[in-house]
Amino acid sequence: MDVGHLVTLVLAAGGALSAAIGVMYRTIMQLNEEQSKIREELGELRGKNKGIQHLSEEVMQVVHNALNKRGQK
């Protein structure tokens, strides 16, 4: 193998490595964006869940109070 072929081989390997790094970088950035969206949705769902729990507790308390008042009469 002469020097010309070796240089060509090294340049080709460098180009392939650069392309692979570029693809990996784009993939990582897309996954990061998707993860951010999922975290945002999870936060919204947790907030809704807390609101539902709070409302349920209030309803249960109102029913409990109404039953106690009814039983006292």
Tab-separated table of C-alpha atoms in Angstrom:
chain	number	residue	atom	x	y	z
A	1	MET	CA	0.000	0.000	0.000
A	2	ASP	CA	1.506	3.301	-0.996
A	3	VAL	CA	1.155	6.627	0.778
A	4	GLY	CA	-1.610	7.836	-1.536
A	5	HIS	CA	-3.857	4.922	-0.669
A	6	LEU	CA	-3.126	5.311	3.045
A	7	VAL	CA	-4.038	9.006	2.940
A	8	THR	CA	-7.232	8.203	1.049
A	9	LEU	CA	-8.121	5.493	3.564
A	10	VAL	CA	-7.501	7.795	6.537
A	11	LEU	CA	-9.545	10.618	4.963
A	12	ALA	CA	-12.412	8.230	4.183
A	13	ALA	CA	-12.387	6.900	7.751
A	14	GLY	CA	-12.383	10.466	9.092
A	15	GLY	CA	-15.339	11.389	6.882
A	16	ALA	CA	-17.277	8.324	7.972
A	17	LEU	CA	-16.538	9.095	11.604
A	18	SER	CA	-17.668	12.692	11.157
A	19	ALA	CA	-20.905	11.542	9.549
A	20	ALA	CA	-21.555	9.058	12.357
A	21	ILE	CA	-20.948	11.743	14.980
A	22	GLY	CA	-23.339	14.082	13.153
A	23	VAL	CA	-26.084	11.454	13.072
A	24	MET	CA	-25.563	10.643	16.748
A	25	TYR	CA	-25.667	14.325	17.658
A	26	ARG	CA	-28.973	14.855	15.811
A	27	THR	CA	-30.447	11.756	17.428
A	28	ILE	CA	-29.404	12.889	20.903
A	29	MET	CA	-30.851	16.349	20.351
A	30	GLN	CA	-34.170	14.886	19.155
A	31	LEU	CA	-34.338	12.572	22.167
A	32	ASN	CA	-33.558	15.489	24.470
A	33	GLU	CA	-36.403	17.497	22.931
A	34	GLU	CA	-38.808	14.555	23.301
A	35	GLN	CA	-37.738	14.069	26.908
A	36	SER	CA	-38.422	17.741	27.635
A	37	LYS	CA	-41.925	17.426	26.182
A	38	ILE	CA	-42.597	14.274	28.206
A	39	ARG	CA	-41.423	15.975	31.408
A	40	GLU	CA	-43.705	18.928	30.699
A	41	GLU	CA	-46.686	16.619	30.116
A	42	LEU	CA	-45.841	14.692	33.283
A	43	GLY	CA	-45.797	17.922	35.289
A	44	GLU	CA	-49.205	18.885	33.913
A	45	LEU	CA	-50.627	15.459	34.729
A	46	ARG	CA	-49.236	15.578	38.265
A	47	GLY	CA	-50.833	18.987	38.749
A	48	LYS	CA	-54.179	17.715	37.494
A	49	ASN	CA	-53.889	14.683	39.759
A	50	LYS	CA	-53.282	16.873	42.809
A	51	GLY	CA	-56.292	19.002	41.888
A	52	ILE	CA	-58.488	15.926	41.545
A	53	GLN	CA	-57.289	14.577	44.887
A	54	HIS	CA	-57.991	17.907	46.587
A	55	LEU	CA	-61.468	18.101	45.059
A	56	SER	CA	-62.193	14.504	46.079
A	57	GLU	CA	-61.161	15.238	49.655
A	58	GLU	CA	-63.447	18.274	49.732
A	59	VAL	CA	-66.379	16.263	48.365
A	60	MET	CA	-65.803	13.497	50.901
A	61	GLN	CA	-65.680	16.061	53.704
A	62	VAL	CA	-68.944	17.694	52.567
A	63	VAL	CA	-70.658	14.297	52.380
A	64	HIS	CA	-69.300	13.343	55.798
A	65	ASN	CA	-70.495	16.629	57.318
A	66	ALA	CA	-73.930	16.235	55.722
A	67	LEU	CA	-74.290	12.706	57.059
A	68	ASN	CA	-73.224	13.806	60.541
A	69	LYS	CA	-75.766	16.663	60.547
A	70	ARG	CA	-78.468	14.289	59.329
A	71	GLY	CA	-77.633	11.800	62.071
A	72	GLN	CA	-77.775	14.487	64.775
A	73	LYS	CA	-81.359	15.513	63.932
